[in-house]
Tab-separated table of C-alpha atoms in Angstrom:
chain	number	residue	atom	x	y	z
A	1	MET	CA	-127.592	11.423	198.092
A	2	ILE	CA	-127.841	8.181	199.963
A	3	VAL	CA	-124.549	7.339	201.654
A	4	ILE	CA	-123.895	3.675	202.387
A	5	GLY	CA	-121.232	3.402	205.085
A	6	GLU	CA	-118.641	0.797	204.115
A	7	LYS	CA	-116.638	0.427	207.331
A	8	ILE	CA	-118.131	-2.786	208.677
A	9	ASN	CA	-116.318	-5.115	206.315
A	10	GLY	CA	-114.832	-8.411	207.483
A	11	SER	CA	-111.886	-8.136	205.122
A	12	LEU	CA	-110.477	-5.287	207.248
A	13	SER	CA	-108.261	-6.649	210.044
A	14	LYS	CA	-109.880	-4.562	212.809
A	15	VAL	CA	-113.338	-5.681	211.799
A	16	LYS	CA	-112.129	-9.253	211.463
A	17	ALA	CA	-111.137	-9.163	215.152
A	18	ILE	CA	-114.463	-7.587	216.146
A	19	ILE	CA	-116.335	-10.390	214.418
A	20	ARG	CA	-114.088	-13.134	215.762
A	21	GLU	CA	-114.474	-11.833	219.325
A	22	ARG	CA	-118.154	-10.949	218.861
A	23	ASN	CA	-117.291	-7.525	220.205
A	24	ALA	CA	-120.692	-5.814	220.016
A	25	GLN	CA	-119.388	-2.622	221.631
A	26	ASP	CA	-116.826	-1.910	218.920
A	27	LEU	CA	-119.204	-3.025	216.185
A	28	LEU	CA	-121.788	-0.527	217.414
A	29	ASP	CA	-119.163	2.150	217.672
A	30	LEU	CA	-118.273	1.685	213.991
A	31	ALA	CA	-121.942	1.872	213.036
A	32	ARG	CA	-122.718	4.885	215.233
A	33	ARG	CA	-119.813	6.903	213.887
A	34	GLN	CA	-120.958	6.278	210.341
A	35	ALA	CA	-124.589	7.097	211.131
A	36	GLU	CA	-123.601	10.325	212.847
A	37	ALA	CA	-121.450	11.278	209.850
A	38	GLY	CA	-124.485	10.984	207.568
A	39	ALA	CA	-124.786	7.356	206.462
A	40	GLY	CA	-128.297	6.449	205.312
A	41	TYR	CA	-127.398	2.752	205.351
A	42	ILE	CA	-124.721	0.871	207.268
A	43	ASP	CA	-123.223	-1.881	205.143
A	44	VAL	CA	-122.683	-5.133	207.048
A	45	ASN	CA	-120.209	-7.557	205.510
A	46	VAL	CA	-118.994	-10.196	207.957
A	47	ALA	CA	-117.007	-12.378	205.540
A	48	THR	CA	-113.642	-12.710	207.261
A	49	GLY	CA	-112.163	-15.315	204.926
A	50	GLU	CA	-111.945	-17.655	207.929
A	51	GLY	CA	-114.267	-20.474	208.898
A	52	SER	CA	-117.197	-22.051	207.061
A	53	ALA	CA	-120.288	-20.689	205.309
A	54	ASP	CA	-122.268	-21.529	208.439
A	55	ASP	CA	-119.908	-19.365	210.481
A	56	GLU	CA	-120.674	-16.408	208.232
A	57	VAL	CA	-124.422	-17.025	208.609
A	58	GLU	CA	-124.032	-17.018	212.380
A	59	ALA	CA	-121.830	-13.928	212.330
A	60	MET	CA	-124.365	-12.050	210.177
A	61	THR	CA	-127.227	-12.909	212.525
A	62	TRP	CA	-125.162	-11.783	215.503
A	63	ALA	CA	-124.054	-8.518	213.853
A	64	VAL	CA	-127.537	-7.559	212.646
A	65	LYS	CA	-129.115	-8.232	216.046
A	66	ALA	CA	-126.377	-6.381	217.903
A	67	LEU	CA	-126.684	-3.352	215.623
A	68	GLN	CA	-130.454	-3.024	215.483
A	69	GLU	CA	-130.773	-3.241	219.227
A	70	GLU	CA	-129.038	0.124	219.500
A	71	ILE	CA	-129.378	1.991	216.197
A	72	ASP	CA	-132.258	2.673	213.783
A	73	THR	CA	-130.182	3.347	210.658
A	74	PRO	CA	-131.175	0.912	207.876
A	75	LEU	CA	-128.652	-1.852	207.180
A	76	SER	CA	-127.173	-3.007	203.902
A	77	ILE	CA	-126.875	-6.792	204.100
A	78	ASP	CA	-123.712	-7.560	202.155
A	79	SER	CA	-122.488	-11.040	201.228
A	80	ALA	CA	-121.406	-13.166	198.296
A	81	ASP	CA	-123.467	-15.964	199.847
A	82	ALA	CA	-127.241	-15.940	199.412
A	83	GLY	CA	-127.690	-17.929	202.611
A	84	VAL	CA	-125.896	-15.221	204.599
A	85	ILE	CA	-128.070	-12.505	203.024
A	86	GLU	CA	-131.186	-14.487	203.861
A	87	ALA	CA	-130.040	-14.889	207.480
A	88	GLY	CA	-129.386	-11.154	207.707
A	89	LEU	CA	-132.806	-10.258	206.321
A	90	GLU	CA	-134.446	-12.820	208.575
A	91	ALA	CA	-132.757	-11.217	211.599
A	92	ARG	CA	-133.885	-7.758	210.468
A	93	ASN	CA	-137.459	-8.914	210.973
A	94	GLY	CA	-139.007	-6.372	208.599
A	95	ARG	CA	-136.774	-3.426	209.467
A	96	PRO	CA	-135.535	-1.448	206.415
A	97	SER	CA	-132.707	-3.278	204.661
A	98	LEU	CA	-130.814	-3.158	201.384
A	99	ILE	CA	-129.574	-6.320	199.698
A	100	ASN	CA	-125.934	-6.022	198.599
A	101	SER	CA	-125.881	-7.492	195.964
A	102	VAL	CA	-127.085	-9.306	192.905
A	103	ASN	CA	-125.477	-9.446	189.452
A	104	ALA	CA	-126.435	-10.878	186.074
A	105	GLU	CA	-125.107	-14.382	186.785
A	106	PRO	CA	-128.061	-16.799	186.331
A	107	GLN	CA	-127.333	-18.649	189.587
A	108	ARG	CA	-127.055	-15.408	191.575
A	109	LEU	CA	-130.287	-14.082	190.038
A	110	ARG	CA	-132.081	-17.309	190.974
A	111	GLU	CA	-130.924	-17.007	194.583
A	112	ILE	CA	-131.114	-13.301	195.330
A	113	VAL	CA	-134.087	-11.967	193.352
A	114	PRO	CA	-136.610	-14.128	195.260
A	115	LEU	CA	-135.142	-12.809	198.541
A	116	ALA	CA	-135.650	-9.209	197.414
A	117	SER	CA	-139.192	-10.041	196.426
A	118	HIS	CA	-140.012	-12.011	199.587
A	119	PHE	CA	-138.521	-9.472	202.031
A	120	GLU	CA	-139.631	-6.497	199.896
A	121	ALA	CA	-136.094	-5.138	200.174
A	122	PRO	CA	-134.345	-2.888	197.662
A	123	LEU	CA	-131.232	-4.399	196.125
A	124	VAL	CA	-127.908	-3.401	194.631
A	125	ALA	CA	-127.496	-4.734	191.067
A	126	LEU	CA	-123.911	-5.010	189.879
A	127	ALA	CA	-123.327	-4.509	186.135
A	128	MET	CA	-121.457	-7.787	185.687
A	129	ASP	CA	-122.184	-11.378	184.716
A	130	GLU	CA	-120.597	-14.825	184.953
A	131	THR	CA	-117.782	-13.724	182.607
A	132	GLY	CA	-116.805	-10.831	184.866
A	133	ILE	CA	-117.048	-7.050	184.500
A	134	PRO	CA	-117.773	-6.043	180.896
A	135	PRO	CA	-115.126	-3.542	179.733
A	136	SER	CA	-117.571	-1.494	177.646
A	137	VAL	CA	-120.577	0.703	178.408
A	138	GLU	CA	-122.786	-1.545	176.240
A	139	GLY	CA	-121.712	-4.652	178.124
A	140	ARG	CA	-122.506	-3.100	181.501
A	141	LEU	CA	-125.883	-1.860	180.300
A	142	GLU	CA	-126.660	-5.349	178.991
A	143	ALA	CA	-125.896	-6.892	182.391
A	144	CYS	CA	-128.243	-4.339	184.002
A	145	GLN	CA	-130.946	-5.230	181.476
A	146	THR	CA	-130.659	-8.908	182.387
A	147	ILE	CA	-131.091	-8.056	186.077
A	148	ALA	CA	-133.947	-5.632	185.405
A	149	ALA	CA	-135.792	-8.325	183.427
A	150	ALA	CA	-135.404	-10.871	186.228
A	151	CYS	CA	-136.594	-8.316	188.785
A	152	GLN	CA	-139.581	-7.393	186.656
A	153	ARG	CA	-140.608	-11.057	186.426
A	154	ALA	CA	-140.451	-11.212	190.232
A	155	GLY	CA	-142.581	-8.084	190.553
A	156	ILE	CA	-139.772	-5.893	191.935
A	157	ARG	CA	-140.255	-2.214	191.185
A	158	LEU	CA	-137.487	-0.285	189.373
A	159	GLU	CA	-137.439	2.147	192.307
A	160	HIS	CA	-136.143	-0.714	194.424
A	161	ILE	CA	-133.116	-1.408	192.216
A	162	PHE	CA	-129.807	0.371	192.827
A	163	PHE	CA	-127.829	-0.246	189.630
A	164	ASP	CA	-124.085	-0.215	190.209
A	165	PRO	CA	-122.244	0.350	186.892
A	166	LEU	CA	-119.027	-0.532	188.767
A	167	VAL	CA	-115.874	1.454	189.307
A	168	LEU	CA	-112.470	0.127	188.229
A	169	PRO	CA	-109.096	1.636	189.151
A	170	VAL	CA	-107.933	4.192	186.596
A	171	SER	CA	-104.364	3.305	187.610
A	172	ALA	CA	-104.720	0.126	185.539
A	173	ASP	CA	-106.754	1.588	182.670
A	174	THR	CA	-107.367	5.311	182.310
A	175	ALA	CA	-110.370	4.676	180.030
A	176	GLN	CA	-112.320	3.191	182.930
A	177	GLY	CA	-113.312	6.428	184.643
A	178	LEU	CA	-115.352	7.477	181.635
A	179	VAL	CA	-116.764	3.982	181.058
A	180	THR	CA	-118.285	4.085	184.553
A	181	LEU	CA	-119.681	7.599	184.095
A	182	GLU	CA	-121.117	6.838	180.642
A	183	ALA	CA	-122.577	3.542	181.882
A	184	LEU	CA	-124.151	5.438	184.785
A	185	LYS	CA	-125.792	7.893	182.394
A	186	ALA	CA	-126.969	5.057	180.140
A	187	VAL	CA	-128.479	3.175	183.084
A	188	LYS	CA	-130.307	6.273	184.372
A	189	GLN	CA	-131.710	6.801	180.869
A	190	ALA	CA	-132.676	3.178	180.243
A	191	PHE	CA	-134.385	2.602	183.608
A	192	VAL	CA	-136.308	5.697	184.562
A	193	GLY	CA	-137.116	5.641	188.274
A	194	ALA	CA	-134.341	3.194	189.132
A	195	LYS	CA	-131.539	4.331	191.429
A	196	SER	CA	-127.800	4.157	190.928
A	197	VAL	CA	-124.922	3.480	193.278
A	198	LEU	CA	-121.114	3.375	193.057
A	199	GLY	CA	-118.275	2.267	195.289
A	200	ILE	CA	-116.385	5.483	194.766
A	201	SER	CA	-112.950	4.870	196.249
A	202	ASN	CA	-112.071	1.977	193.933
A	203	VAL	CA	-111.367	4.556	191.227
A	204	SER	CA	-108.187	5.752	192.960
A	205	TYR	CA	-106.735	2.360	193.887
A	206	GLY	CA	-102.978	2.279	193.218
A	207	LEU	CA	-102.549	6.058	193.031
A	208	PRO	CA	-101.258	8.568	195.595
A	209	GLN	CA	-103.481	11.168	197.308
A	210	ARG	CA	-106.581	9.091	196.751
A	211	ALA	CA	-108.935	11.513	198.502
A	212	MET	CA	-108.432	14.064	195.720
A	213	LEU	CA	-109.439	11.597	193.025
A	214	ASN	CA	-112.319	10.168	195.033
A	215	ALA	CA	-113.821	13.612	195.613
A	216	ALA	CA	-113.462	14.638	191.966
A	217	PHE	CA	-114.938	11.375	190.722
A	218	LEU	CA	-117.862	11.645	193.109
A	219	HIS	CA	-118.647	15.122	191.766
A	220	MET	CA	-118.618	13.860	188.186
A	221	ALA	CA	-120.798	10.877	189.100
A	222	VAL	CA	-123.379	13.052	190.872
A	223	PHE	CA	-123.573	15.232	187.770
A	224	ALA	CA	-124.117	12.049	185.719
A	225	GLY	CA	-127.060	11.148	187.967
A	226	LEU	CA	-125.661	9.183	190.902
A	227	ASP	CA	-128.203	8.582	193.691
A	228	ALA	CA	-126.133	6.667	196.249
A	229	ALA	CA	-122.496	6.013	197.088
A	230	ILE	CA	-120.756	3.327	199.066
A	231	LEU	CA	-117.961	5.065	200.964
A	232	ASP	CA	-116.426	5.842	204.319
A	233	PRO	CA	-118.648	8.614	205.722
A	234	THR	CA	-116.188	9.319	208.525
A	235	ASP	CA	-113.747	10.573	205.879
A	236	ALA	CA	-114.538	14.291	206.052
A	237	ARG	CA	-113.060	14.918	202.609
A	238	LEU	CA	-115.418	12.430	200.985
A	239	MET	CA	-118.439	13.690	202.884
A	240	ALA	CA	-117.455	17.221	201.853
A	241	ALA	CA	-117.567	15.997	198.253
A	242	VAL	CA	-121.033	14.485	198.828
A	243	ARG	CA	-122.437	17.621	200.444
A	244	THR	CA	-120.928	20.025	197.910
A	245	ALA	CA	-122.111	17.874	194.990
A	246	GLU	CA	-125.655	17.779	196.392
A	247	VAL	CA	-125.938	21.501	196.916
A	248	LEU	CA	-124.433	22.318	193.505
A	249	THR	CA	-126.854	20.015	191.665
A	250	GLY	CA	-129.988	21.285	193.380
A	251	LYS	CA	-130.439	18.231	195.587
A	252	ASP	CA	-130.176	20.085	198.878
A	253	ARG	CA	-133.170	22.359	199.487
A	254	HIS	CA	-132.264	25.512	201.382
A	255	CYS	CA	-128.645	24.208	201.419
A	256	ARG	CA	-129.570	22.496	204.703
A	257	ARG	CA	-127.216	19.539	204.586
A	258	TYR	CA	-124.301	21.551	203.260
A	259	THR	CA	-124.589	24.288	205.888
A	260	ARG	CA	-125.078	21.738	208.650
A	261	PHE	CA	-121.968	19.905	207.450
A	262	ALA	CA	-120.011	23.159	207.273
A	263	ARG	CA	-121.078	24.063	210.833
A	264	ALA	CA	-120.011	20.668	212.140
A	265	ASN	CA	-116.609	20.915	210.435
A	266	ARG	CA	-115.782	24.496	211.265
B	1	MET	CA	-153.378	21.002	220.043
B	2	SER	CA	-154.803	24.247	221.453
B	3	LYS	CA	-154.872	27.393	219.338
B	4	LYS	CA	-151.943	28.738	221.308
B	5	GLU	CA	-149.907	25.599	220.751
B	6	VAL	CA	-150.513	25.764	217.000
B	7	ILE	CA	-149.253	29.343	216.902
B	8	GLU	CA	-146.213	28.409	218.970
B	9	LYS	CA	-145.532	25.594	216.501
B	10	ILE	CA	-145.868	28.005	213.560
B	11	ALA	CA	-143.364	30.334	215.216
B	12	PHE	CA	-140.978	27.470	215.915
B	13	ASN	CA	-141.134	26.275	212.317
B	14	VAL	CA	-140.629	29.767	210.901
B	15	ILE	CA	-137.388	29.872	212.879
B	16	GLN	CA	-136.510	26.382	211.649
B	17	GLY	CA	-137.359	27.478	208.093
B	18	ARG	CA	-139.700	24.552	207.459
B	19	VAL	CA	-142.253	25.510	204.808
B	20	GLU	CA	-143.743	22.016	204.408
B	21	SER	CA	-143.669	18.740	206.276
B	22	GLU	CA	-140.912	17.210	204.139
B	23	ASP	CA	-138.524	20.091	204.868
B	24	GLU	CA	-135.513	19.374	207.053
B	25	GLY	CA	-135.186	22.582	209.028
B	26	PHE	CA	-132.125	24.255	210.523
B	27	ASP	CA	-131.786	21.540	213.158
B	28	GLU	CA	-132.049	17.867	212.342
B	29	GLY	CA	-134.900	15.459	212.877
B	30	PHE	CA	-138.122	17.313	211.998
B	31	GLN	CA	-138.824	15.706	208.642
B	32	GLY	CA	-142.398	14.458	208.394
B	33	GLN	CA	-143.743	16.784	211.077
B	34	PRO	CA	-146.122	19.507	209.894
B	35	GLY	CA	-144.450	22.632	208.524
B	36	VAL	CA	-145.684	26.236	208.440
B	37	VAL	CA	-148.151	25.653	205.587
B	38	GLU	CA	-149.863	22.714	207.281
B	39	LEU	CA	-149.914	24.485	210.652
B	40	VAL	CA	-151.357	27.723	209.266
B	41	GLU	CA	-154.068	25.692	207.532
B	42	GLU	CA	-154.817	24.036	210.857
B	43	ALA	CA	-154.920	27.377	212.673
B	44	LEU	CA	-157.336	28.765	210.093
B	45	LYS	CA	-159.538	25.695	210.395
B	46	GLU	CA	-159.698	26.302	214.143
B	47	GLU	CA	-160.707	29.878	213.354
B	48	THR	CA	-157.731	31.476	215.033
B	49	ASP	CA	-157.633	35.249	214.437
B	50	PRO	CA	-155.403	35.687	211.362
B	51	ARG	CA	-153.879	38.817	212.928
B	52	THR	CA	-152.646	36.754	215.876
B	53	ILE	CA	-151.159	34.233	213.471
B	54	VAL	CA	-149.272	37.002	211.669
B	55	ILE	CA	-147.976	38.755	214.768
B	56	ASP	CA	-147.161	35.835	217.071
B	57	GLY	CA	-146.607	33.144	214.456
B	58	LEU	CA	-144.707	35.064	211.794
B	59	THR	CA	-143.454	38.532	212.705
B	60	LYS	CA	-141.996	37.808	216.144
B	61	PRO	CA	-140.122	34.644	215.125
B	62	MET	CA	-138.869	36.401	212.003
B	63	GLU	CA	-137.288	39.021	214.252
B	64	ILE	CA	-135.474	36.204	216.037
B	65	VAL	CA	-134.326	34.924	212.638
B	66	GLY	CA	-133.037	38.414	211.887
B	67	GLU	CA	-131.069	38.439	215.123
B	68	LYS	CA	-129.607	35.029	214.339
B	69	PHE	CA	-128.617	36.296	210.899
B	70	GLU	CA	-127.047	39.339	212.489
B	71	ARG	CA	-124.957	37.091	214.760
B	72	GLU	CA	-123.988	35.016	211.706
B	73	GLU	CA	-125.563	31.968	213.292
B	74	TYR	CA	-127.930	31.938	210.316
B	75	LEU	CA	-126.728	32.184	206.738
B	76	ILE	CA	-128.485	33.439	203.613
B	77	PRO	CA	-130.254	30.129	202.791
B	78	ASP	CA	-131.484	29.871	206.409
B	79	MET	CA	-132.857	33.411	206.231
B	80	LEU	CA	-134.449	32.690	202.838
B	81	ALA	CA	-136.036	29.485	204.129
B	82	SER	CA	-137.627	31.408	207.014
B	83	ALA	CA	-138.731	34.203	204.672
B	84	GLU	CA	-140.227	31.556	202.378
B	85	CYS	CA	-142.249	30.309	205.348
B	86	VAL	CA	-143.618	33.806	205.964
B	87	GLY	CA	-144.365	34.229	202.236
B	88	ALA	CA	-146.227	30.912	202.031
B	89	ALA	CA	-148.147	31.707	205.235
B	90	MET	CA	-149.105	35.162	203.966
B	91	ASP	CA	-150.470	33.664	200.737
B	92	LEU	CA	-152.807	31.542	202.859
B	93	LEU	CA	-153.644	34.333	205.298
B	94	SER	CA	-154.204	37.289	202.946
B	95	PRO	CA	-157.822	36.490	201.986
B	96	HIS	CA	-158.671	35.942	205.668
B	97	LEU	CA	-157.018	39.178	206.721
B	98	ILE	CA	-159.066	41.074	204.130
B	99	LYS	CA	-162.227	39.284	205.228
B	100	SER	CA	-161.651	40.186	208.864
B	101	GLY	CA	-161.334	43.810	207.832
B	102	VAL	CA	-157.619	44.279	208.394
B	103	GLU	CA	-156.602	47.311	206.434
B	104	SER	CA	-153.369	47.430	204.520
B	105	LYS	CA	-150.767	49.733	206.009
B	106	GLY	CA	-150.321	51.105	202.518
B	107	LYS	CA	-148.897	50.223	199.188
B	108	PHE	CA	-145.136	49.647	199.063
B	109	VAL	CA	-143.524	49.567	195.606
B	110	ILE	CA	-140.171	47.800	195.691
B	111	CYS	CA	-137.521	46.926	193.113
B	112	THR	CA	-133.838	46.601	192.312
B	113	VAL	CA	-132.688	49.452	190.078
B	114	ALA	CA	-131.661	49.302	186.392
B	115	GLY	CA	-128.486	47.384	185.567
B	116	ASP	CA	-128.584	45.437	188.817
B	117	LEU	CA	-129.791	41.841	188.998
B	118	HIS	CA	-129.308	41.280	192.741
B	119	ASP	CA	-132.630	40.409	194.299
B	120	ILE	CA	-132.036	38.190	197.351
B	121	GLY	CA	-132.177	41.027	199.891
B	122	LYS	CA	-134.942	42.813	198.037
B	123	ASN	CA	-137.052	39.635	198.078
B	124	ILE	CA	-136.563	39.191	201.814
B	125	VAL	CA	-137.612	42.793	202.414
B	126	ALA	CA	-140.682	42.294	200.195
B	127	ILE	CA	-141.797	39.176	202.093
B	128	MET	CA	-141.164	40.787	205.470
B	129	LEU	CA	-143.145	43.891	204.564
B	130	LYS	CA	-146.005	41.691	203.392
B	131	GLY	CA	-145.879	39.988	206.780
B	132	ALA	CA	-145.892	43.395	208.469
B	133	GLY	CA	-149.147	44.302	206.708
B	134	TYR	CA	-148.069	46.356	203.705
B	135	GLU	CA	-149.464	45.807	200.238
B	136	VAL	CA	-146.242	45.038	198.395
B	137	LEU	CA	-145.890	45.602	194.668
B	138	ASP	CA	-142.605	43.990	193.645
B	139	LEU	CA	-141.413	45.205	190.235
B	140	GLY	CA	-138.476	42.767	190.230
B	141	ALA	CA	-134.808	43.417	189.450
B	142	ASP	CA	-133.055	45.493	186.762
B	143	VAL	CA	-136.104	47.790	186.519
B	144	PRO	CA	-135.718	50.807	184.172
B	145	THR	CA	-135.987	54.184	185.897
B	146	ALA	CA	-138.846	55.274	183.599
B	147	ARG	CA	-140.908	52.271	184.679
B	148	ILE	CA	-140.408	53.077	188.352
B	149	ILE	CA	-141.519	56.697	187.843
B	150	GLU	CA	-144.454	55.473	185.764
B	151	THR	CA	-145.530	53.072	188.511
B	152	VAL	CA	-145.345	55.771	191.184
B	153	LYS	CA	-147.432	58.047	188.964
B	154	LYS	CA	-150.059	55.363	188.339
B	155	GLU	CA	-150.221	53.558	191.676
B	156	ARG	CA	-149.579	56.556	193.948
B	157	PRO	CA	-147.919	54.433	196.631
B	158	PRO	CA	-147.009	56.155	199.907
B	159	PHE	CA	-143.732	54.177	199.919
B	160	LEU	CA	-141.051	53.297	197.408
B	161	GLY	CA	-138.183	50.954	198.229
B	162	LEU	CA	-135.072	50.885	196.045
B	163	SER	CA	-132.288	48.335	196.175
B	164	ALA	CA	-128.831	48.337	194.582
B	165	LEU	CA	-125.898	46.060	195.323
B	166	LEU	CA	-123.275	47.668	193.092
B	167	THR	CA	-121.431	50.938	193.517
B	168	THR	CA	-122.101	51.538	189.811
B	169	THR	CA	-125.864	51.007	190.002
B	170	MET	CA	-126.483	52.811	193.299
B	171	ARG	CA	-126.071	56.083	191.375
B	172	ILE	CA	-129.255	55.216	189.481
B	173	MET	CA	-131.077	55.892	192.736
B	174	GLY	CA	-130.070	59.525	192.374
B	175	ASP	CA	-131.548	59.588	188.856
B	176	ILE	CA	-134.796	58.144	190.224
B	177	MET	CA	-134.960	60.872	192.906
B	178	GLU	CA	-134.471	63.526	190.214
B	179	GLY	CA	-137.128	61.893	188.040
B	180	LEU	CA	-139.634	61.954	190.904
B	181	GLU	CA	-138.849	65.619	191.495
B	182	ARG	CA	-139.243	66.477	187.796
B	183	GLU	CA	-142.626	64.750	187.595
B	184	GLY	CA	-143.830	66.520	190.724
B	185	LEU	CA	-144.134	63.204	192.582
B	186	ARG	CA	-141.424	63.693	195.169
B	187	ASN	CA	-143.805	64.811	197.917
B	188	THR	CA	-146.295	62.018	197.300
B	189	VAL	CA	-143.955	59.169	198.230
B	190	LYS	CA	-141.431	58.299	200.936
B	191	VAL	CA	-138.337	56.731	199.407
B	192	LEU	CA	-136.414	54.085	201.356
B	193	ILE	CA	-133.151	52.763	199.976
B	194	GLY	CA	-131.011	49.749	200.828
B	195	GLY	CA	-128.291	47.419	199.617
B	196	ALA	CA	-124.699	46.769	200.648
B	197	PRO	CA	-122.929	49.819	199.148
B	198	THR	CA	-125.605	52.327	200.233
B	199	SER	CA	-125.491	54.286	203.468
B	200	GLN	CA	-127.196	56.897	205.586
B	201	GLY	CA	-124.903	59.495	204.049
B	202	PHE	CA	-125.674	58.402	200.517
B	203	ALA	CA	-129.417	58.580	201.225
B	204	ARG	CA	-128.995	62.165	202.415
B	205	GLN	CA	-126.834	62.996	199.400
B	206	ILE	CA	-129.467	61.926	196.860
B	207	GLY	CA	-132.367	63.203	198.955
B	208	ALA	CA	-133.976	59.850	199.850
B	209	ASP	CA	-136.069	59.719	203.031
B	210	ALA	CA	-134.292	56.826	204.702
B	211	HIS	CA	-131.576	54.228	204.434
B	212	CYS	CA	-132.365	50.800	205.909
B	213	LYS	CA	-129.716	48.173	206.414
B	214	ASP	CA	-132.174	45.288	206.423
B	215	ALA	CA	-135.833	44.272	206.414
B	216	PHE	CA	-136.175	44.818	210.152
B	217	GLU	CA	-134.859	48.338	210.016
B	218	ALA	CA	-137.239	48.974	207.112
B	219	ILE	CA	-140.206	47.886	209.226
B	220	HIS	CA	-139.099	50.066	212.153
B	221	THR	CA	-138.482	53.025	209.854
B	222	LEU	CA	-141.912	52.666	208.300
B	223	LYS	CA	-143.523	52.448	211.725
B	224	ALA	CA	-141.770	55.681	212.762
B	225	MET	CA	-142.741	57.417	209.518
B	226	THR	CA	-146.428	56.603	209.889
B	227	ALA	CA	-146.653	57.225	213.620
């Protein structure tokens, strides 16, 4: 399982302050803690909701440079703005990066797919289009097909696409848990070799004791073929779910990661 | 790398339980570095004496693994990973050992008795005995008593190892001892038993030659028996 650490996100007030103050020390600390907890990628989202698009470009360049000076963990360059993603990839200067994200909107495809092709970076593909998140499995699969076609035209290999069938809170619609899991299965079947990713914790939004639901949902998703998860790796309960799911589905040779995790959390 | 360094690396990786280069190992950060298979191949290419590879590269580190397991620093999958290293190395080394005229220390028939499917411990013992120079014939798990007697009659092994992990199936060991007696084979073979519910006392009770609590005790027992 590839864990994408979600903690560097400009919408969180602590991170907002770090970005505003250009506090490299605290930024690095957030990244290091996630890397040590098992993150394979550190997501970097510097959109604070303040300032201009140019400010976000500058903040991304600063954050990427500050992080890569000290840590080798690959970064996930996360923005709703293609210009910010480009600036992040530019600053990476060929180091391993993940583009977060593209979706099936024509404009977004036109902007992001060429970046993935030019920088030879894998990318997250959200199963949604200009009308929003399709409520059905078929709709989500269709959005993925649109993205896959655009990627194929640009010469991007399926192995470089992380399809995200999207997680919606079950508190608002209890049918949505299964829609995500079924869409995940359908995507894995339709695009052999492609990877899949989910932002797990969204499933429990609006409900108490979220960790319980997150862990259970992660287990189900891994059984359905999940390859990567965007989550908080410093949450020991979630990482326990990742490590137990891996070992129980034969994805952890010699139980190495599980036993190492168990030793560290004794 | 000198020959000695290669052997030290083999030993290190047996302890880490890294069969191949992509394996993680007990500690972090070794992925991509050569594992036991690649290192043994290198040692053979450099014409290192296969006996040295076995003794210094496999047997000695495996004893350390046993100690770590004893202390509960290592768990079953760690032990199995290290045993897998020894097994993979022995597959590569066997033809070379035969070529360099190393004689087998004797045939060792091993199995888990009828009605019992537990084979983790038995498999570790089998691999370790292979590493210690015995010609191991592993009949598997849940092996009918008649087949064990038959095999002893046909193969005439000097050693027979029986494993049982259940209090219900350990009694079968007694039946096997009686069967050997009845067929006049009892004096042709030394019987070693093992498995969680068995004991020294139980071995005496059924007339087995030895009880061994693990693979290492089995090797020591065999050494003492053949001395």
